[in-house]
Short mmCIF file of C-alpha atoms in Angstrom, two decimals:
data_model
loop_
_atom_site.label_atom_id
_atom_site.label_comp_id
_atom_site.label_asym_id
_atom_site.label_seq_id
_atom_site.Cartn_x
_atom_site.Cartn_y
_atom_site.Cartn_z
CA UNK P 110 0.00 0.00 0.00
CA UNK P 111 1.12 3.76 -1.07
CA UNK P 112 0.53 6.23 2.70
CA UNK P 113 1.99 9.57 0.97
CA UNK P 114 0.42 10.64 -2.36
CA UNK P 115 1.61 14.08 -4.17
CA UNK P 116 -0.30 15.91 -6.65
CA UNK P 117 1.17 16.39 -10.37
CA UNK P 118 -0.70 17.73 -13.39
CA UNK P 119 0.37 15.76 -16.82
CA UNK P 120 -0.73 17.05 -19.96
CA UNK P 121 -3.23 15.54 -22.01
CA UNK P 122 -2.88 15.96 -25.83
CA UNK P 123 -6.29 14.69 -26.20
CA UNK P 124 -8.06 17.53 -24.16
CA UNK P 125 -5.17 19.90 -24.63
CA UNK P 126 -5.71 20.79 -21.04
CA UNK P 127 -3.33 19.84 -18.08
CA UNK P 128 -4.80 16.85 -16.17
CA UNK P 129 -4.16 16.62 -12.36
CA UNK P 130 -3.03 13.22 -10.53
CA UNK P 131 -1.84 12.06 -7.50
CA UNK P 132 1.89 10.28 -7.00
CA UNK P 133 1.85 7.86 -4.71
CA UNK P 134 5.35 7.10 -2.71
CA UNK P 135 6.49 4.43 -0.42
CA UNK P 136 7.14 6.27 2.23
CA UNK P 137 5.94 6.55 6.52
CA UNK P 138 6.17 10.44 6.80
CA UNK P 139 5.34 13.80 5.03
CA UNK P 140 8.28 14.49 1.93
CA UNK P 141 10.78 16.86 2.71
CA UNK P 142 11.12 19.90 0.30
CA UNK P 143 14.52 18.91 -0.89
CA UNK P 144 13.29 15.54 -1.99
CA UNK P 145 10.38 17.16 -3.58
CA UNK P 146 11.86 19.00 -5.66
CA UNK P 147 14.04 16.29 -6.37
CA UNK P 148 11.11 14.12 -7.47
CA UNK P 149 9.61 16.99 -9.65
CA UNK P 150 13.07 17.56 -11.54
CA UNK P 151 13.29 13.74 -12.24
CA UNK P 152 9.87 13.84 -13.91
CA UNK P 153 10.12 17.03 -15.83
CA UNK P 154 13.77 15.50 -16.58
CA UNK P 155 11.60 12.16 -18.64
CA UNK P 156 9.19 14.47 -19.65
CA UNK P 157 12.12 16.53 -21.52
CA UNK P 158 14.05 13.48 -22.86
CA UNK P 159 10.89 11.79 -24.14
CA UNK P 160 10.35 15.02 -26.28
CA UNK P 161 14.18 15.84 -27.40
CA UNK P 162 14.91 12.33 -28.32
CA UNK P 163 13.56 9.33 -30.10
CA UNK P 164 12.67 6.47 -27.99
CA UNK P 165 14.63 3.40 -27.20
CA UNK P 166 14.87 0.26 -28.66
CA UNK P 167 13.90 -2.43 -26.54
CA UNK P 168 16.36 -5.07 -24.87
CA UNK P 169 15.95 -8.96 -26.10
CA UNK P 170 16.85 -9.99 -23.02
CA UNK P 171 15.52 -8.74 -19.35
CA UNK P 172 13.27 -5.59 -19.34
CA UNK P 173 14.82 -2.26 -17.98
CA UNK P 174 12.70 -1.44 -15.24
CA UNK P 175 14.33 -2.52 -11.71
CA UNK P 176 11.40 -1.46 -9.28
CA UNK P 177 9.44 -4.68 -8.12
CA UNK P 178 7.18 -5.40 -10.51
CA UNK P 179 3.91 -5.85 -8.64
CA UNK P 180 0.31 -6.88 -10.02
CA UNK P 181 -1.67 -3.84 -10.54
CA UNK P 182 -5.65 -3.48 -11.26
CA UNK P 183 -6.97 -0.90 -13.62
CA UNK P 184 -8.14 0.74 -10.56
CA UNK P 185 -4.77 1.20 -8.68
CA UNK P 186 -3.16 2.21 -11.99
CA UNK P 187 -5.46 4.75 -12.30
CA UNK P 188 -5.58 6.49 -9.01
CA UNK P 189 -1.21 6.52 -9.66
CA UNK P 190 1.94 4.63 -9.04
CA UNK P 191 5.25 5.82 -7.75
CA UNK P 192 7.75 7.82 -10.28
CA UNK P 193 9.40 4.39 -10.45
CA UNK P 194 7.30 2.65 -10.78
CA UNK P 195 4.76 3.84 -13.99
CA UNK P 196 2.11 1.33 -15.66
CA UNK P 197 3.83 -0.37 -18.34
CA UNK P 198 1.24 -0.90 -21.19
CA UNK P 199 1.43 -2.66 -24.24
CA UNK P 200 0.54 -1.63 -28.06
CA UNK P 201 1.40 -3.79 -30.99
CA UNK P 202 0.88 -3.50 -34.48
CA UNK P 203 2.03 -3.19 -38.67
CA UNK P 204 2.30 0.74 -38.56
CA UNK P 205 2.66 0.69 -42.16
CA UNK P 206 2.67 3.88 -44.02
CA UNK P 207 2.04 5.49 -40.37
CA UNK P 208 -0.53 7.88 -40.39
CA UNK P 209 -2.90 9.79 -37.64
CA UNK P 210 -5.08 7.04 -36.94
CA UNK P 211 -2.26 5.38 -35.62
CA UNK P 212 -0.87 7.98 -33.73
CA UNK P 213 -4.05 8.49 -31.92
CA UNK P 214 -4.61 5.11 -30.70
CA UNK P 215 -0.72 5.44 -29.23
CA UNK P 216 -2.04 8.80 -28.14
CA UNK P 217 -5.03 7.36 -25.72
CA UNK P 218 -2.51 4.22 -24.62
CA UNK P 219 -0.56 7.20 -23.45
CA UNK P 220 -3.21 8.70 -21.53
CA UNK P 221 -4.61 5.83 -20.36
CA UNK P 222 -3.11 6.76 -16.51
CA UNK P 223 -1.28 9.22 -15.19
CA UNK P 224 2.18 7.64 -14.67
CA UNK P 225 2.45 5.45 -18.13
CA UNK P 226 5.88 3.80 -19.76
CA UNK P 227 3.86 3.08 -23.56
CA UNK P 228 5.67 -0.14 -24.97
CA UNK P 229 5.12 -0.34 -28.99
CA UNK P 230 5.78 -3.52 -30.59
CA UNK P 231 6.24 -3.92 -34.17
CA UNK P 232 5.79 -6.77 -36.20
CA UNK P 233 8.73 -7.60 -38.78
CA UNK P 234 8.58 -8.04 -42.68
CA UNK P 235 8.35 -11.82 -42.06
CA UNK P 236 5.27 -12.28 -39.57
CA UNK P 237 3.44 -9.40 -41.34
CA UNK P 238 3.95 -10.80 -45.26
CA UNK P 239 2.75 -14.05 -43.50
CA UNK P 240 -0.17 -13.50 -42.03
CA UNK P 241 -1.22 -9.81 -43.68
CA UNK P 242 0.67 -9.13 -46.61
CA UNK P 243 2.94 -7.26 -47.96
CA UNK P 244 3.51 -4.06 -47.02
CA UNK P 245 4.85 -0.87 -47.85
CA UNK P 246 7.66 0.50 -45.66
CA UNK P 247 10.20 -2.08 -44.66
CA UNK P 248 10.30 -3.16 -41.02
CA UNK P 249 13.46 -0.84 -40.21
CA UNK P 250 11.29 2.27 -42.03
CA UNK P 251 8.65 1.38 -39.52
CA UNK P 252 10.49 0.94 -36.47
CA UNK P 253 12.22 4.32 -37.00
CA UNK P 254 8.76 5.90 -37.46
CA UNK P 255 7.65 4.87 -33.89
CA UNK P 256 10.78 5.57 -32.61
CA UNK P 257 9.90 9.51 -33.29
CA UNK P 258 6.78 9.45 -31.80
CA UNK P 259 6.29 11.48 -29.07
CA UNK P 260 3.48 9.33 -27.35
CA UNK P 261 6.14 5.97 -27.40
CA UNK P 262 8.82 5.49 -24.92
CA UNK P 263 10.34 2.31 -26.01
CA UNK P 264 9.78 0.53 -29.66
CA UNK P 265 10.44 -3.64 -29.45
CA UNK P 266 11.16 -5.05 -32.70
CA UNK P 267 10.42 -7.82 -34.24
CA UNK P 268 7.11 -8.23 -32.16
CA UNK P 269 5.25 -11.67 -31.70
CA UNK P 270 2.09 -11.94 -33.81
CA UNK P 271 0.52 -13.78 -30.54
CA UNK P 272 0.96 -12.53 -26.89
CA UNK P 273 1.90 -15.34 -24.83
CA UNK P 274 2.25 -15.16 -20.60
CA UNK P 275 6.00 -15.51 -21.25
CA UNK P 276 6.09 -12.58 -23.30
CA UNK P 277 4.14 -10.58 -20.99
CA UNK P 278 6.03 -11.83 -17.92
CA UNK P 279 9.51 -11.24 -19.52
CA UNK P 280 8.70 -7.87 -20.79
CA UNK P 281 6.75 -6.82 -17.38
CA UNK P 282 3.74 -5.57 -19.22
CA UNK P 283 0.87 -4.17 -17.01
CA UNK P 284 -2.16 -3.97 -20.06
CA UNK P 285 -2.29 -4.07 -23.30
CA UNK P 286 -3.67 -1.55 -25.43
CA UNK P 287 -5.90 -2.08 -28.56
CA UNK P 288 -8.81 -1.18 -30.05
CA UNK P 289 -12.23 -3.40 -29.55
CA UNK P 290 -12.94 -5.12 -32.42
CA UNK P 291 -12.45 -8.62 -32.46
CA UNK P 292 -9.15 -9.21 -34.58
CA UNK P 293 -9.26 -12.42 -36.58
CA UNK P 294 -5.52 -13.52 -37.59
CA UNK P 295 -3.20 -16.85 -37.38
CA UNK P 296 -6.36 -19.27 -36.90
CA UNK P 297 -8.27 -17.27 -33.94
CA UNK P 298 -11.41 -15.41 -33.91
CA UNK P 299 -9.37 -12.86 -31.76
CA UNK P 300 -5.43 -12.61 -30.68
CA UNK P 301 -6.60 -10.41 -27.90
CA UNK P 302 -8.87 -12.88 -26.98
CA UNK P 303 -6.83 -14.26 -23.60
CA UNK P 304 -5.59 -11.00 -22.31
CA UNK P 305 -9.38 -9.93 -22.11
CA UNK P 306 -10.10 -12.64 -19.79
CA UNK P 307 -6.87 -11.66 -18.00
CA UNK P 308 -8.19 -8.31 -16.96
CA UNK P 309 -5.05 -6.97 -18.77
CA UNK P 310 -6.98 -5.45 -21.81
CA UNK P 311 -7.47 -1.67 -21.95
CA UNK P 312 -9.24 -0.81 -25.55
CA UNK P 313 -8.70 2.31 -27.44
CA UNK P 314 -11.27 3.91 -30.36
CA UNK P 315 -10.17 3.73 -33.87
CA UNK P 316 -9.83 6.68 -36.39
CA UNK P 317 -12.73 6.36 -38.56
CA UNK P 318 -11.92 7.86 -42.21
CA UNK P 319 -8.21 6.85 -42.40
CA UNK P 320 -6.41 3.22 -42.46
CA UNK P 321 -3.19 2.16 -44.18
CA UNK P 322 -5.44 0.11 -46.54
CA UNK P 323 -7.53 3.43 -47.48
CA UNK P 324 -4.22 5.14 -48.56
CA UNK P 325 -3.20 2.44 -50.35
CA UNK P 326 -6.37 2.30 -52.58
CA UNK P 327 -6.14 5.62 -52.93
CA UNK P 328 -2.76 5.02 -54.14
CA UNK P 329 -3.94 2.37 -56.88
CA UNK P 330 -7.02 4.28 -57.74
CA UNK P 331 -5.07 6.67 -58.42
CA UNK P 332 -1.67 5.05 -60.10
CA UNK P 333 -1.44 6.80 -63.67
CA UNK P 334 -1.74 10.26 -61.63
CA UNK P 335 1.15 9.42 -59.59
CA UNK P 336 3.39 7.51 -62.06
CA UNK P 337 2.85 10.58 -64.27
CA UNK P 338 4.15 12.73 -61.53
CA UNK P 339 7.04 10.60 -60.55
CA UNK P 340 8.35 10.66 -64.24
CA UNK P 341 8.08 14.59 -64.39
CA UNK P 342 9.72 15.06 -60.99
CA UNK P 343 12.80 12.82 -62.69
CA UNK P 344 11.85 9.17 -62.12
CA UNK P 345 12.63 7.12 -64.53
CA UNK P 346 10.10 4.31 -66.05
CA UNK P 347 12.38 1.45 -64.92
CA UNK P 348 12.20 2.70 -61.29
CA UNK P 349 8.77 3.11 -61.96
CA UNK P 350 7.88 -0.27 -63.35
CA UNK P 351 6.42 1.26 -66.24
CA UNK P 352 6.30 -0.14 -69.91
CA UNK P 353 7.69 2.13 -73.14
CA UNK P 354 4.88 2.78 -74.22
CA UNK P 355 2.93 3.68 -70.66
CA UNK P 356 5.82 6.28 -70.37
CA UNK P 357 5.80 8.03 -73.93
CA UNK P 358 1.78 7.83 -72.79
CA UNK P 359 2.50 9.62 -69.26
CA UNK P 360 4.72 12.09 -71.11
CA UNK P 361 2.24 13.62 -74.06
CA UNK P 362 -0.55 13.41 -71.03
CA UNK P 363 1.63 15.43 -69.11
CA UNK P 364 2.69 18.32 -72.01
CA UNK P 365 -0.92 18.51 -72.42
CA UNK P 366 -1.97 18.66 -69.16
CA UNK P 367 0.81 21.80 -69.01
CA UNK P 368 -0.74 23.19 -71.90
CA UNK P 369 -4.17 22.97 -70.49
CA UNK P 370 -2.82 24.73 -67.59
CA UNK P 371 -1.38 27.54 -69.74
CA UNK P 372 -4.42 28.24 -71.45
CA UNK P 373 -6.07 27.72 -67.87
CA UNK P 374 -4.28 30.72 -67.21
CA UNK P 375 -4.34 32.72 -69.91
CA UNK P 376 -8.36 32.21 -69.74
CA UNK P 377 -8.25 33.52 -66.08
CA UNK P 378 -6.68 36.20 -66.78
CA UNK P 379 -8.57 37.46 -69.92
CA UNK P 380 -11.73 37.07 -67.56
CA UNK P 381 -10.29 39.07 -65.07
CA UNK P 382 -9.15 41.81 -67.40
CA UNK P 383 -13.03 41.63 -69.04
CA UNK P 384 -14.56 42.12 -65.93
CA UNK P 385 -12.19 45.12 -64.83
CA UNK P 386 -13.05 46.41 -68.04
CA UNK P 387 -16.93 45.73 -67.63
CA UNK P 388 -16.81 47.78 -64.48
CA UNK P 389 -15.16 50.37 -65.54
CA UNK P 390 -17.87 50.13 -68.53
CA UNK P 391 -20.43 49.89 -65.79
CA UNK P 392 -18.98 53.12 -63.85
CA UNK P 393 -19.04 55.07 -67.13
CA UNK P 394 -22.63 54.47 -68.38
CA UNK P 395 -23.69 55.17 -64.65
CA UNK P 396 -22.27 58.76 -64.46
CA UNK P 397 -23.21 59.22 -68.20
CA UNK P 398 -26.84 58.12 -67.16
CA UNK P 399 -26.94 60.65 -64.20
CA UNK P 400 -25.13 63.53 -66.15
CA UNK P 401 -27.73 63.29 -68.95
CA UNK P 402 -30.59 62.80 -66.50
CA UNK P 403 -29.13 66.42 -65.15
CA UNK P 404 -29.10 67.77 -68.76
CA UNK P 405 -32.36 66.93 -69.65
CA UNK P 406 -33.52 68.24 -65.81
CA UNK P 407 -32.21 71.43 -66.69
CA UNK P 408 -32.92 71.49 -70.20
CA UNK P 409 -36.68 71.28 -69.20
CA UNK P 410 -36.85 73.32 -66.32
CA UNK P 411 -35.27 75.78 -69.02
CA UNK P 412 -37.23 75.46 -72.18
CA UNK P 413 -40.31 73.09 -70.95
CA UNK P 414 -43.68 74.00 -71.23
CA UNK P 415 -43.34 75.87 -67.83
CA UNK P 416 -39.90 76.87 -68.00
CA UNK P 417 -38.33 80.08 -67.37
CA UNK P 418 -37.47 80.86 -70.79
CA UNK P 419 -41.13 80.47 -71.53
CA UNK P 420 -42.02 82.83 -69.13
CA UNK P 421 -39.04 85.29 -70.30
CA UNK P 422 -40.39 85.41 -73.69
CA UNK P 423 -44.49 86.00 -72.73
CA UNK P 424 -43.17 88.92 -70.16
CA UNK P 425 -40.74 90.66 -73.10
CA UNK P 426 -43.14 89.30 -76.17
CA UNK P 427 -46.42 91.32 -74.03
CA UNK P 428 -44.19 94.39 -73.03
CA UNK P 429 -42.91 95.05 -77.10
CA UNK P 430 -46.92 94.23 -77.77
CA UNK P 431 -47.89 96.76 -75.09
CA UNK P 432 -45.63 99.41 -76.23
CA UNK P 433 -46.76 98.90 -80.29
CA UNK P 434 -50.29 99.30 -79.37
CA UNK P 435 -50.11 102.20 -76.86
CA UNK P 436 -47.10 104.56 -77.44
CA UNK P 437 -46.07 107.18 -75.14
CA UNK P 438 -47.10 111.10 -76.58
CA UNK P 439 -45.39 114.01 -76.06
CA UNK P 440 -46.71 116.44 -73.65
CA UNK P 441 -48.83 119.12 -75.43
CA UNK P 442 -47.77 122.02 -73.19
CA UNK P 443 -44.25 121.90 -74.17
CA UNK P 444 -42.18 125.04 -73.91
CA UNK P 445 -41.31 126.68 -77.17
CA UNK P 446 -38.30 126.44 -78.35
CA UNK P 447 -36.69 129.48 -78.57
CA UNK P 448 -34.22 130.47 -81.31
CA UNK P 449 -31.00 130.73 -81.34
CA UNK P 450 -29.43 134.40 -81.46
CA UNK P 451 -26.75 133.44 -83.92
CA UNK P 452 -29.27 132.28 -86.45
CA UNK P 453 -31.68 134.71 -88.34
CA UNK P 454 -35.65 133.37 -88.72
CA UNK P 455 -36.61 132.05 -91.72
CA UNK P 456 -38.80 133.19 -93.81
CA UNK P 457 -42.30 132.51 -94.04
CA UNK P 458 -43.45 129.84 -96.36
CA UNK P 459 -46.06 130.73 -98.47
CA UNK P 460 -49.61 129.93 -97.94
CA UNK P 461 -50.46 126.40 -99.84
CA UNK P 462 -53.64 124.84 -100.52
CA UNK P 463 -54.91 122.91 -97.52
CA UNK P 464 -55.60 119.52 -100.46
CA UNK P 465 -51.96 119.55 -101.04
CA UNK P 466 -50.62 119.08 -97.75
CA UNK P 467 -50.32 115.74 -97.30
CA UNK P 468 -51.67 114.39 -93.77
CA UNK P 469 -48.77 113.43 -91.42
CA UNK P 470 -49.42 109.10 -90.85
CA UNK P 471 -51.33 108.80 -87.65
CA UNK P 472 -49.18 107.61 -84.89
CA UNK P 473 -52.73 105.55 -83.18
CA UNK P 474 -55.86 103.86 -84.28
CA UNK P 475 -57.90 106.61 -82.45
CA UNK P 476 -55.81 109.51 -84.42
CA UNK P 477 -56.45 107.59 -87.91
CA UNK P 478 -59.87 107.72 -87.18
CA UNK P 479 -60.20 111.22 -86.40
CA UNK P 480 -57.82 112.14 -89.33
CA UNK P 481 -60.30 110.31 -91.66
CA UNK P 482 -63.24 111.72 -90.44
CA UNK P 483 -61.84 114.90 -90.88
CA UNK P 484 -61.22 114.38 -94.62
CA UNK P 485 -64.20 113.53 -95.01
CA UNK P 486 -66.16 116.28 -94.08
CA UNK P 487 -63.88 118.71 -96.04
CA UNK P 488 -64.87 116.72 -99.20
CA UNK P 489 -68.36 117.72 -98.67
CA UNK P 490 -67.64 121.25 -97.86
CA UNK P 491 -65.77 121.52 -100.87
CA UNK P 492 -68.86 120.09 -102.95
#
């Protein structure tokens, strides 16, 4: 039994949030603050290495861990352990072409408790072409792609395809980690099927969406794409598998595709030089629109039907009608005009007959009549 428990926060990636836990020591009394600090420095210290450097490679022989290995429940490895004493868990697996889904089932087998050594074994070229097939990154490929991990502390190679108790015992391996799903292989409805009945099985959830088998697909759905981009980036066909006449194929496909691409481009930017020019366009027939709604505004305000040259017009047009009609007269009690000094009179003119003077034009209507009313009652004096 643990009688002194400390608190420590550990970070969880999955919550990105810093998880509290309690580490339980060995010990009778209350920790001093020398070894306290002692204890934190040696677990910021792992904390530090496990991020700096790539993991270890397993031994073949004895497992590293000198602190008595005792039987832990899922209970007591979750309420914490001593620093020296962490939960040793198990995950095993291909970890071809290693992708996210991978990394986040090591991630939760991480997490599973707060004070946890993660163990990844991985299955060489042998075993896996055996009873899987064959796979894409050789075994050393994989086993350096766990090693940088930074959810793994120690990588075993060459990993049996079935746990056995010996393996377990040898290795000093607390739980094993695994997804769920009943996993058919080697002639068993499930490899995981005794270590569930142990108690020593912890399961983890599985990335939907991405599997080394959906890349791969992808890959062969997809071949003449990436054989044609191989060869362009300087592959040649023999490294490529590819016939003579798949790679003059690949080649015109690929001076086409760049010629597509050019008049891709030269498309774009026509259309983006017709629509600057349509705006413009746009701008100008808009403030051509207002200015001539403006002209013609002012145009009829001038000369419409009630417009101020209208009005203009009927005041001058009835003022030059006014004054044809009516004239002004001049005043009949003028002063006489008195003669000059320097100039002598003139003599009188002699008398004429009144017929021969001619009648001066009359100046009004009312002063024609009169004038012609006069002439005529001289003509019948005369008679």
């Amino acid at each position: 039994m643990f009688s002194s428990c400390q608190g420590i926060t550990s970070y969880n990636p999955s919550t990105l949030q810093m998880t509290p836990f309690s580490l339980c020591l060995p010990v009778t009394r209350p920790l001093s603050l020398s070894l306290s600090l002692s204890l934190f420095r040696l677990f910021f210290f792992s904390l530090t290495q496990t991020l700096t450097e790539p993991a270890i490679f397993a031994r073949e022989t004895s497992c590293d861990c000198l602190a008595p290995h005792e039987k832990l429940t899922i209970a007591q490895a979750r309420r914490g352990t001593p620093v020296d004493r962490p939960v040793r868990v198990y995950a095993d697996g291909i970890f071809d072409l290693f992708h996210s889904g991978h990394a986040r089932a090591l991630m939760q087998a991480k997490n599973l408790f707060p004070n946890t050594y993660l163990i990844v074994g991985v299955c060489s070229d042998e075993l896996t072409h055996k009873y899987k097939g064959f796979t894409v990154m050789t075994e050393h490929e994989r086993y350096e792609a766990l090693r940088h991990c930074r959810y793994v502390d120690e990588v075993l190679r060459d990993a049996p395809w079935t746990l056995t108790p010996e393996f377990l015992e040898k290795h000093k391996i607390d739980f094993v980690a695994h997804d769920d799903i009943p996993y058919s292989s080697a002639g068993s409805e499930d490899v995981y099927k005794h270590i569930k009945e142990a108690g020593m099985f912890v399961p983890t959830q599985r990335t939907e969406g991405i599997s080394t088998s959906d890349i791969i697909t992808r890959i062969v759905r997809d071949y003449d794409v990436y054989a044609r981009r191989n060869l362009q980036r300087g592959y040649t066909a023999k490294e490529l598998n590819v016939s003579y006449i798949n790679e003059k194929k690949y080649r015109l496909q690929n001076q086409v595709d760049r010629m597509k691409e050019k008049v891709r481009t030269v498309e774009e930017k026509s259309k983006h030089f017709v629509y600057r020019v349509e705006e413009k366009s746009h701008d100008l027939i808009q403030k051509w629109e207002e200015k001539s709604r403006e002209f013609i505004g002012n145009f009829l305000e001038l000369f419409g039907p009630d417009g101020t040259w209208k009005q203009v017009f009927q005041e001058r047009s009835g003022r030059m009608l006014s004054y044809a009609l009516s004239p002004r007269e001049s005043p009949c009690n003028s002063p006489p005009r008195e003669l000059s000094p320097l100039r002598s009179p003139s003599p009188p003119s002699p008398p004429t007959r009144w017929h021969s003077a001619r009648p001066s034009p009359p100046t009004s209507p009312k002063g024609a009549s009169a004038s012609i009313s006069s002439m005529s009652e001289g003509d019948e004096d005369e008679k």
